[in-house]
């Protein structure tokens, strides 16, 4: 009898905790008297936005605040949708000089079966540092080889990588070969620089291999859809939605020759591609616009070569956007993913329209990766990834005051604040 009563008590306690947890998850947060910047619609002065259950429940100038809401005073502040880094290795690397903290590449040229999400460390010290600058979502991917694997779109909050996942396999990453030193295929074994003819031959061989691999994958996908009992091939299986054009292929290509090659590659195989890196994309702006090929630019903190115009890197995004190319920005570096807004700011100082610069770190990447119905702007029903600032997030003088990811308030504690407090409190000499 006593055991039965204890069992009933335990069940009742669990039910109570579950009910309390459900209540906490459905409790609203109301941000009042702030300037709302939806990105896809005009600004709303002295507006209110309601977050509930991880979604945006309401927003506008005359929104009624629910009685159960936690109030956040937004007076003098601006509310923006969370920023999206369109290319980083956040969660895959911690300290570059320590091999045990690196999980950014696999051996071999063709690894489409790699699902990068499985390697993401949700407890990386770099994640809290990144999100306090308003970056709430990122495309993280491996590197190396010709086909690096499937990139993942993640929110920067969660106990596990699965918790963080928005789209576990959001795009396939391809490195288009280059004959230039420092580019893919530019150096031989042992670090020995090879002649221009040798580099060109290596590049041509790699291009042929890339075409053949994708052609074989397309053939496999075609047979797979019609045949029963076909022996499974892990690599080709992973490529099926990409060779069918259902999901995008990110092609990392910097030079004009690489970009031309990537366009021809996509046309030949009927792939849905996104060009990334795209340092010389300004030379092909009209072609990219006509073919409606999106471009991810950056990082913009690179220096032009000695024989290049001083503003080549910085003006590239403005030229592309001016031609009608949909652009987004990448940090391309886990340690500097937090600087994403300043890449867009630098471009806006060299000709990129400021509104387009904001779109390039919000709604544009959401559209490129097929999640614009959930991310990239302040709209009812979208995921509650928002942050509050004292001004324009692309201005280095602006301070971020609050960050919400999936409606959860994110604490402003990270490695930086911990070290600051530690050394601020160090003992003074008598």
GROMACS .gro file of C-alpha atoms in nm:
model
  430
    1UNK     CA    1   0.000   0.000   0.000
    2UNK     CA    2   0.283   0.239   0.097
    3UNK     CA    3   0.467   0.161  -0.229
    4UNK     CA    4   0.151   0.236  -0.423
    5UNK     CA    5   0.104   0.571  -0.245
    6UNK     CA    6   0.469   0.662  -0.313
    7UNK     CA    7   0.423   0.574  -0.679
    8UNK     CA    8   0.109   0.790  -0.702
    9UNK     CA    9   0.292   1.079  -0.532
   10UNK     CA   10   0.584   1.051  -0.773
   11UNK     CA   11   0.353   1.049  -1.076
   12UNK     CA   12   0.168   1.352  -0.938
   13UNK     CA   13   0.496   1.538  -0.885
   14UNK     CA   14   0.612   1.461  -1.238
   15UNK     CA   15   0.278   1.577  -1.378
   16UNK     CA   16   0.305   1.901  -1.179
   17UNK     CA   17   0.658   1.968  -1.308
   18UNK     CA   18   0.547   1.894  -1.664
   19UNK     CA   19   0.255   2.135  -1.627
   20UNK     CA   20   0.486   2.404  -1.488
   21UNK     CA   21   0.730   2.351  -1.776
   22UNK     CA   22   0.448   2.374  -2.032
   23UNK     CA   23   0.327   2.696  -1.868
   24UNK     CA   24   0.678   2.843  -1.882
   25UNK     CA   25   0.705   2.756  -2.251
   26UNK     CA   26   0.375   2.926  -2.335
   27UNK     CA   27   0.427   3.235  -2.119
   28UNK     CA   28   0.451   3.547  -2.332
   29UNK     CA   29   0.725   3.809  -2.351
   30UNK     CA   30   0.610   4.157  -2.451
   31UNK     CA   31   0.864   4.410  -2.576
   32UNK     CA   32   0.695   4.751  -2.557
   33UNK     CA   33   0.760   5.105  -2.677
   34UNK     CA   34   1.042   5.004  -2.911
   35UNK     CA   35   1.106   5.086  -3.275
   36UNK     CA   36   1.037   4.762  -3.463
   37UNK     CA   37   1.245   4.700  -3.777
   38UNK     CA   38   1.071   4.412  -3.963
   39UNK     CA   39   1.317   4.434  -4.260
   40UNK     CA   40   1.046   4.330  -4.511
   41UNK     CA   41   0.804   4.607  -4.407
   42UNK     CA   42   0.822   4.969  -4.287
   43UNK     CA   43   0.945   5.048  -3.938
   44UNK     CA   44   0.694   5.068  -3.657
   45UNK     CA   45   0.754   5.349  -3.409
   46UNK     CA   46   0.665   5.290  -3.043
   47UNK     CA   47   0.560   4.938  -3.130
   48UNK     CA   48   0.503   4.620  -2.932
   49UNK     CA   49   0.610   4.268  -3.024
   50UNK     CA   50   0.480   3.958  -2.844
   51UNK     CA   51   0.688   3.639  -2.824
   52UNK     CA   52   0.523   3.314  -2.716
   53UNK     CA   53   0.607   2.947  -2.757
   54UNK     CA   54   0.920   3.028  -2.956
   55UNK     CA   55   0.726   3.225  -3.218
   56UNK     CA   56   0.628   3.585  -3.285
   57UNK     CA   57   0.265   3.602  -3.178
   58UNK     CA   58   0.191   3.964  -3.264
   59UNK     CA   59   0.356   4.293  -3.349
   60UNK     CA   60   0.240   4.643  -3.427
   61UNK     CA   61   0.165   4.987  -3.288
   62UNK     CA   62  -0.159   4.889  -3.118
   63UNK     CA   63  -0.096   4.538  -2.987
   64UNK     CA   64  -0.272   4.441  -2.665
   65UNK     CA   65  -0.025   4.303  -2.412
   66UNK     CA   66  -0.139   3.966  -2.266
   67UNK     CA   67  -0.197   3.960  -1.891
   68UNK     CA   68   0.056   3.678  -1.843
   69UNK     CA   69   0.337   3.851  -2.033
   70UNK     CA   70   0.678   3.936  -1.899
   71UNK     CA   71   0.732   4.300  -1.994
   72UNK     CA   72   1.055   4.424  -2.152
   73UNK     CA   73   1.076   4.801  -2.175
   74UNK     CA   74   1.201   4.889  -2.521
   75UNK     CA   75   1.193   5.266  -2.480
   76UNK     CA   76   1.470   5.415  -2.692
   77UNK     CA   77   1.561   5.073  -2.832
   78UNK     CA   78   1.526   4.903  -3.172
   79UNK     CA   79   1.405   4.547  -3.234
   80UNK     CA   80   1.560   4.354  -3.524
   81UNK     CA   81   1.528   3.995  -3.650
   82UNK     CA   82   1.829   3.781  -3.556
   83UNK     CA   83   2.124   3.803  -3.795
   84UNK     CA   84   2.222   3.500  -4.005
   85UNK     CA   85   2.585   3.412  -4.081
   86UNK     CA   86   2.575   3.243  -4.423
   87UNK     CA   87   2.912   3.071  -4.386
   88UNK     CA   88   3.120   2.974  -4.083
   89UNK     CA   89   3.262   2.671  -3.904
   90UNK     CA   90   3.111   2.771  -3.572
   91UNK     CA   91   3.080   2.469  -3.342
   92UNK     CA   92   3.341   2.272  -3.538
   93UNK     CA   93   3.651   2.444  -3.407
   94UNK     CA   94   3.757   2.589  -3.076
   95UNK     CA   95   4.128   2.672  -3.070
   96UNK     CA   96   4.290   2.648  -3.412
   97UNK     CA   97   4.635   2.564  -3.276
   98UNK     CA   98   4.501   2.267  -3.076
   99UNK     CA   99   4.427   1.968  -3.306
  100UNK     CA  100   4.187   1.809  -3.057
  101UNK     CA  101   3.954   2.105  -3.090
  102UNK     CA  102   3.930   2.084  -3.470
  103UNK     CA  103   3.670   1.885  -3.661
  104UNK     CA  104   3.644   2.078  -3.984
  105UNK     CA  105   3.755   1.829  -4.250
  106UNK     CA  106   3.773   1.463  -4.348
  107UNK     CA  107   4.029   1.270  -4.551
  108UNK     CA  108   3.956   1.236  -4.922
  109UNK     CA  109   3.816   1.452  -5.200
  110UNK     CA  110   3.453   1.333  -5.195
  111UNK     CA  111   3.262   1.328  -4.866
  112UNK     CA  112   2.898   1.418  -4.945
  113UNK     CA  113   2.781   1.169  -4.682
  114UNK     CA  114   2.923   1.387  -4.405
  115UNK     CA  115   2.648   1.553  -4.203
  116UNK     CA  116   2.831   1.836  -4.029
  117UNK     CA  117   2.564   1.874  -3.763
  118UNK     CA  118   2.688   1.555  -3.595
  119UNK     CA  119   3.022   1.725  -3.522
  120UNK     CA  120   2.883   2.053  -3.384
  121UNK     CA  121   2.979   2.126  -3.024
  122UNK     CA  122   2.684   2.315  -2.872
  123UNK     CA  123   2.899   2.416  -2.574
  124UNK     CA  124   3.166   2.592  -2.776
  125UNK     CA  125   3.292   2.908  -2.602
  126UNK     CA  126   3.262   3.087  -2.937
  127UNK     CA  127   2.883   3.056  -2.953
  128UNK     CA  128   2.795   3.284  -2.658
  129UNK     CA  129   3.050   3.538  -2.782
  130UNK     CA  130   2.884   3.539  -3.124
  131UNK     CA  131   2.518   3.567  -3.029
  132UNK     CA  132   2.557   3.871  -2.801
  133UNK     CA  133   2.625   4.072  -3.117
  134UNK     CA  134   2.283   3.975  -3.254
  135UNK     CA  135   2.393   3.675  -3.463
  136UNK     CA  136   2.134   3.410  -3.374
  137UNK     CA  137   2.156   3.167  -3.668
  138UNK     CA  138   2.439   3.032  -3.883
  139UNK     CA  139   2.524   2.802  -4.170
  140UNK     CA  140   2.811   2.593  -4.039
  141UNK     CA  141   3.010   2.361  -4.262
  142UNK     CA  142   3.328   2.159  -4.301
  143UNK     CA  143   3.597   2.237  -4.553
  144UNK     CA  144   3.855   2.057  -4.765
  145UNK     CA  145   3.838   1.819  -5.058
  146UNK     CA  146   3.620   1.872  -5.362
  147UNK     CA  147   3.294   1.787  -5.185
  148UNK     CA  148   3.314   1.868  -4.813
  149UNK     CA  149   2.972   1.745  -4.700
  150UNK     CA  150   2.631   1.878  -4.602
  151UNK     CA  151   2.625   2.213  -4.423
  152UNK     CA  152   2.382   2.265  -4.134
  153UNK     CA  153   2.164   2.563  -4.052
  154UNK     CA  154   2.160   2.606  -3.674
  155UNK     CA  155   2.026   2.841  -3.410
  156UNK     CA  156   2.290   2.943  -3.160
  157UNK     CA  157   2.119   2.803  -2.852
  158UNK     CA  158   2.052   2.450  -2.733
  159UNK     CA  159   2.189   2.173  -2.514
  160UNK     CA  160   2.262   1.943  -2.807
  161UNK     CA  161   2.339   1.986  -3.175
  162UNK     CA  162   1.998   1.836  -3.252
  163UNK     CA  163   1.835   2.101  -3.033
  164UNK     CA  164   2.013   2.370  -3.232
  165UNK     CA  165   1.930   2.232  -3.575
  166UNK     CA  166   1.703   2.429  -3.806
  167UNK     CA  167   1.786   2.228  -4.121
  168UNK     CA  168   2.043   1.948  -4.060
  169UNK     CA  169   2.135   1.922  -4.431
  170UNK     CA  170   2.070   2.267  -4.571
  171UNK     CA  171   2.323   2.262  -4.859
  172UNK     CA  172   2.606   2.055  -5.008
  173UNK     CA  173   2.947   2.227  -5.003
  174UNK     CA  174   3.166   2.203  -5.315
  175UNK     CA  175   3.511   2.360  -5.352
  176UNK     CA  176   3.558   2.449  -5.717
  177UNK     CA  177   3.917   2.378  -5.827
  178UNK     CA  178   4.161   2.660  -5.893
  179UNK     CA  179   4.499   2.680  -6.063
  180UNK     CA  180   4.612   2.977  -5.855
  181UNK     CA  181   4.863   2.935  -5.573
  182UNK     CA  182   4.676   2.931  -5.244
  183UNK     CA  183   4.354   2.830  -5.416
  184UNK     CA  184   4.218   2.476  -5.420
  185UNK     CA  185   4.464   2.255  -5.609
  186UNK     CA  186   4.731   2.525  -5.615
  187UNK     CA  187   5.001   2.336  -5.425
  188UNK     CA  188   5.145   1.990  -5.443
  189UNK     CA  189   5.247   1.750  -5.171
  190UNK     CA  190   5.495   1.857  -4.908
  191UNK     CA  191   5.413   2.224  -4.955
  192UNK     CA  192   5.619   2.245  -5.277
  193UNK     CA  193   5.488   2.510  -5.515
  194UNK     CA  194   5.441   2.371  -5.863
  195UNK     CA  195   5.471   2.530  -6.204
  196UNK     CA  196   5.175   2.702  -6.366
  197UNK     CA  197   5.141   2.415  -6.616
  198UNK     CA  198   5.135   2.157  -6.337
  199UNK     CA  199   4.879   2.354  -6.140
  200UNK     CA  200   4.661   2.391  -6.450
  201UNK     CA  201   4.677   2.017  -6.517
  202UNK     CA  202   4.584   1.941  -6.155
  203UNK     CA  203   4.291   2.179  -6.177
  204UNK     CA  204   4.164   2.027  -6.504
  205UNK     CA  205   4.188   1.677  -6.357
  206UNK     CA  206   3.995   1.782  -6.047
  207UNK     CA  207   3.725   1.950  -6.259
  208UNK     CA  208   3.684   1.630  -6.460
  209UNK     CA  209   3.659   1.428  -6.139
  210UNK     CA  210   3.397   1.665  -6.001
  211UNK     CA  211   3.183   1.643  -6.316
  212UNK     CA  212   3.213   1.264  -6.327
  213UNK     CA  213   3.119   1.228  -5.961
  214UNK     CA  214   2.803   1.437  -5.998
  215UNK     CA  215   2.710   1.269  -6.328
  216UNK     CA  216   2.740   0.930  -6.158
  217UNK     CA  217   2.529   1.060  -5.869
  218UNK     CA  218   2.259   1.180  -6.112
  219UNK     CA  219   2.256   0.841  -6.283
  220UNK     CA  220   2.232   0.671  -5.944
  221UNK     CA  221   1.942   0.899  -5.844
  222UNK     CA  222   1.760   0.822  -6.170
  223UNK     CA  223   1.802   0.445  -6.133
  224UNK     CA  224   1.720   0.467  -5.762
  225UNK     CA  225   1.380   0.618  -5.841
  226UNK     CA  226   1.290   0.337  -6.086
  227UNK     CA  227   1.464   0.026  -5.955
  228UNK     CA  228   1.389  -0.194  -5.656
  229UNK     CA  229   1.655  -0.363  -5.444
  230UNK     CA  230   1.936  -0.142  -5.575
  231UNK     CA  231   2.254  -0.176  -5.372
  232UNK     CA  232   2.294   0.144  -5.172
  233UNK     CA  233   2.592   0.374  -5.221
  234UNK     CA  234   2.637   0.603  -4.921
  235UNK     CA  235   2.802   0.888  -5.113
  236UNK     CA  236   2.555   0.893  -5.403
  237UNK     CA  237   2.261   0.845  -5.167
  238UNK     CA  238   2.359   1.163  -4.984
  239UNK     CA  239   2.367   1.361  -5.309
  240UNK     CA  240   2.020   1.266  -5.436
  241UNK     CA  241   1.826   1.578  -5.324
  242UNK     CA  242   2.109   1.800  -5.448
  243UNK     CA  243   2.151   1.653  -5.797
  244UNK     CA  244   1.772   1.665  -5.835
  245UNK     CA  245   1.778   2.039  -5.764
  246UNK     CA  246   1.567   2.005  -5.451
  247UNK     CA  247   1.837   2.152  -5.225
  248UNK     CA  248   2.111   2.403  -5.305
  249UNK     CA  249   2.478   2.335  -5.363
  250UNK     CA  250   2.715   2.593  -5.217
  251UNK     CA  251   3.009   2.634  -5.455
  252UNK     CA  252   3.308   2.803  -5.299
  253UNK     CA  253   3.469   3.001  -5.582
  254UNK     CA  254   3.674   3.318  -5.554
  255UNK     CA  255   3.825   3.409  -5.892
  256UNK     CA  256   3.636   3.500  -6.208
  257UNK     CA  257   3.758   3.179  -6.375
  258UNK     CA  258   3.633   2.968  -6.084
  259UNK     CA  259   3.295   3.143  -6.089
  260UNK     CA  260   3.261   3.088  -6.466
  261UNK     CA  261   3.349   2.724  -6.412
  262UNK     CA  262   3.095   2.693  -6.131
  263UNK     CA  263   2.820   2.843  -6.349
  264UNK     CA  264   2.902   2.602  -6.634
  265UNK     CA  265   2.909   2.314  -6.384
  266UNK     CA  266   2.562   2.407  -6.254
  267UNK     CA  267   2.418   2.458  -6.604
  268UNK     CA  268   2.553   2.125  -6.727
  269UNK     CA  269   2.415   1.927  -6.432
  270UNK     CA  270   2.106   2.145  -6.368
  271UNK     CA  271   2.205   2.217  -6.011
  272UNK     CA  272   2.062   2.483  -5.785
  273UNK     CA  273   2.377   2.666  -5.679
  274UNK     CA  274   2.486   2.945  -5.448
  275UNK     CA  275   2.827   3.097  -5.521
  276UNK     CA  276   3.021   3.169  -5.202
  277UNK     CA  277   3.337   3.370  -5.144
  278UNK     CA  278   3.302   3.526  -5.490
  279UNK     CA  279   3.583   3.778  -5.458
  280UNK     CA  280   3.574   3.857  -5.832
  281UNK     CA  281   3.198   3.817  -5.876
  282UNK     CA  282   3.166   4.185  -5.971
  283UNK     CA  283   3.313   4.092  -6.309
  284UNK     CA  284   3.016   3.860  -6.372
  285UNK     CA  285   2.743   4.057  -6.197
  286UNK     CA  286   2.511   4.076  -6.499
  287UNK     CA  287   2.546   3.704  -6.572
  288UNK     CA  288   2.475   3.610  -6.209
  289UNK     CA  289   2.172   3.841  -6.200
  290UNK     CA  290   2.033   3.704  -6.528
  291UNK     CA  291   2.071   3.345  -6.410
  292UNK     CA  292   1.932   3.435  -6.065
  293UNK     CA  293   2.231   3.281  -5.888
  294UNK     CA  294   2.260   3.404  -5.527
  295UNK     CA  295   2.603   3.504  -5.398
  296UNK     CA  296   2.746   3.487  -5.048
  297UNK     CA  297   3.025   3.741  -5.011
  298UNK     CA  298   3.296   3.784  -4.753
  299UNK     CA  299   3.483   3.797  -4.540
  300UNK     CA  300   3.541   4.164  -4.622
  301UNK     CA  301   3.832   4.203  -4.382
  302UNK     CA  302   4.074   4.080  -4.648
  303UNK     CA  303   4.325   4.313  -4.808
  304UNK     CA  304   4.332   4.354  -5.187
  305UNK     CA  305   4.641   4.231  -5.370
  306UNK     CA  306   4.913   4.483  -5.453
  307UNK     CA  307   4.802   4.509  -5.816
  308UNK     CA  308   4.430   4.543  -5.736
  309UNK     CA  309   4.221   4.855  -5.673
  310UNK     CA  310   4.217   4.941  -5.302
  311UNK     CA  311   3.839   4.905  -5.282
  312UNK     CA  312   3.799   4.585  -5.486
  313UNK     CA  313   3.701   4.361  -5.192
  314UNK     CA  314   3.480   4.618  -5.022
  315UNK     CA  315   3.290   4.741  -5.329
  316UNK     CA  316   3.214   4.392  -5.465
  317UNK     CA  317   2.885   4.345  -5.267
  318UNK     CA  318   2.750   4.683  -5.378
  319UNK     CA  319   2.822   4.611  -5.744
  320UNK     CA  320   2.646   4.275  -5.720
  321UNK     CA  321   2.340   4.410  -5.540
  322UNK     CA  322   2.322   4.702  -5.782
  323UNK     CA  323   2.305   4.456  -6.072
  324UNK     CA  324   2.017   4.271  -5.907
  325UNK     CA  325   2.209   3.979  -5.754
  326UNK     CA  326   2.073   3.851  -5.424
  327UNK     CA  327   2.360   3.867  -5.175
  328UNK     CA  328   2.431   3.751  -4.821
  329UNK     CA  329   2.738   3.779  -4.598
  330UNK     CA  330   2.959   3.521  -4.433
  331UNK     CA  331   3.223   3.556  -4.165
  332UNK     CA  332   3.396   3.234  -4.280
  333UNK     CA  333   3.552   3.201  -3.936
  334UNK     CA  334   3.412   3.073  -3.606
  335UNK     CA  335   3.628   3.309  -3.402
  336UNK     CA  336   3.499   3.609  -3.594
  337UNK     CA  337   3.140   3.511  -3.660
  338UNK     CA  338   3.048   3.780  -3.408
  339UNK     CA  339   3.181   4.044  -3.652
  340UNK     CA  340   2.923   3.951  -3.920
  341UNK     CA  341   2.732   4.284  -3.901
  342UNK     CA  342   3.054   4.477  -3.962
  343UNK     CA  343   3.123   4.300  -4.291
  344UNK     CA  344   2.789   4.433  -4.412
  345UNK     CA  345   2.873   4.775  -4.264
  346UNK     CA  346   3.204   4.788  -4.449
  347UNK     CA  347   3.028   4.710  -4.777
  348UNK     CA  348   2.773   4.984  -4.710
  349UNK     CA  349   3.062   5.232  -4.680
  350UNK     CA  350   3.168   5.133  -5.032
  351UNK     CA  351   2.843   5.160  -5.224
  352UNK     CA  352   2.605   4.897  -5.086
  353UNK     CA  353   2.266   5.043  -4.996
  354UNK     CA  354   2.223   5.035  -4.617
  355UNK     CA  355   1.880   4.870  -4.638
  356UNK     CA  356   2.021   4.605  -4.869
  357UNK     CA  357   2.311   4.553  -4.630
  358UNK     CA  358   2.063   4.473  -4.351
  359UNK     CA  359   1.866   4.240  -4.580
  360UNK     CA  360   2.192   4.063  -4.666
  361UNK     CA  361   2.233   3.947  -4.304
  362UNK     CA  362   1.864   3.871  -4.240
  363UNK     CA  363   1.601   3.789  -4.502
  364UNK     CA  364   1.835   3.723  -4.797
  365UNK     CA  365   2.018   3.424  -4.644
  366UNK     CA  366   1.683   3.295  -4.516
  367UNK     CA  367   1.554   3.301  -4.875
  368UNK     CA  368   1.868   3.139  -5.015
  369UNK     CA  369   1.833   2.844  -4.778
  370UNK     CA  370   1.457   2.802  -4.805
  371UNK     CA  371   1.359   2.916  -4.454
  372UNK     CA  372   1.221   3.264  -4.525
  373UNK     CA  373   0.881   3.149  -4.400
  374UNK     CA  374   1.035   3.113  -4.053
  375UNK     CA  375   1.342   3.336  -4.037
  376UNK     CA  376   1.489   3.664  -4.153
  377UNK     CA  377   1.222   3.921  -4.062
  378UNK     CA  378   0.978   4.025  -3.791
  379UNK     CA  379   0.646   3.870  -3.893
  380UNK     CA  380   0.368   3.692  -3.708
  381UNK     CA  381   0.430   3.317  -3.696
  382UNK     CA  382   0.804   3.336  -3.754
  383UNK     CA  383   1.061   3.199  -3.510
  384UNK     CA  384   1.121   3.443  -3.223
  385UNK     CA  385   1.487   3.515  -3.295
  386UNK     CA  386   1.509   3.885  -3.217
  387UNK     CA  387   1.747   4.128  -3.054
  388UNK     CA  388   1.722   4.477  -2.908
  389UNK     CA  389   1.981   4.744  -2.976
  390UNK     CA  390   2.053   5.109  -2.903
  391UNK     CA  391   2.076   5.179  -3.278
  392UNK     CA  392   2.173   5.037  -3.617
  393UNK     CA  393   2.334   4.692  -3.560
  394UNK     CA  394   2.574   4.761  -3.849
  395UNK     CA  395   2.717   5.058  -3.656
  396UNK     CA  396   3.005   4.963  -3.424
  397UNK     CA  397   2.886   5.226  -3.174
  398UNK     CA  398   2.559   5.036  -3.122
  399UNK     CA  399   2.511   4.821  -2.813
  400UNK     CA  400   2.297   4.505  -2.804
  401UNK     CA  401   2.078   4.506  -2.492
  402UNK     CA  402   1.871   4.186  -2.523
  403UNK     CA  403   1.882   3.872  -2.740
  404UNK     CA  404   1.604   3.616  -2.774
  405UNK     CA  405   1.649   3.284  -2.957
  406UNK     CA  406   1.331   3.084  -3.013
  407UNK     CA  407   1.173   3.315  -2.757
  408UNK     CA  408   1.427   3.236  -2.484
  409UNK     CA  409   1.613   3.528  -2.329
  410UNK     CA  410   1.986   3.470  -2.380
  411UNK     CA  411   2.217   3.558  -2.087
  412UNK     CA  412   2.500   3.797  -2.163
  413UNK     CA  413   2.765   3.577  -2.004
  414UNK     CA  414   3.052   3.442  -2.209
  415UNK     CA  415   3.427   3.392  -2.202
  416UNK     CA  416   3.481   3.765  -2.248
  417UNK     CA  417   3.262   3.872  -1.957
  418UNK     CA  418   3.402   3.598  -1.735
  419UNK     CA  419   3.760   3.712  -1.793
  420UNK     CA  420   3.660   4.076  -1.751
  421UNK     CA  421   3.501   4.011  -1.413
  422UNK     CA  422   3.787   3.785  -1.305
  423UNK     CA  423   4.059   4.039  -1.367
  424UNK     CA  424   3.854   4.337  -1.256
  425UNK     CA  425   3.830   4.169  -0.916
  426UNK     CA  426   4.197   4.079  -0.891
  427UNK     CA  427   4.354   4.172  -0.554
  428UNK     CA  428   4.512   4.515  -0.533
  429UNK     CA  429   4.859   4.560  -0.396
  430UNK     CA  430   4.862   4.709  -0.046
   0.00000   0.00000   0.00000
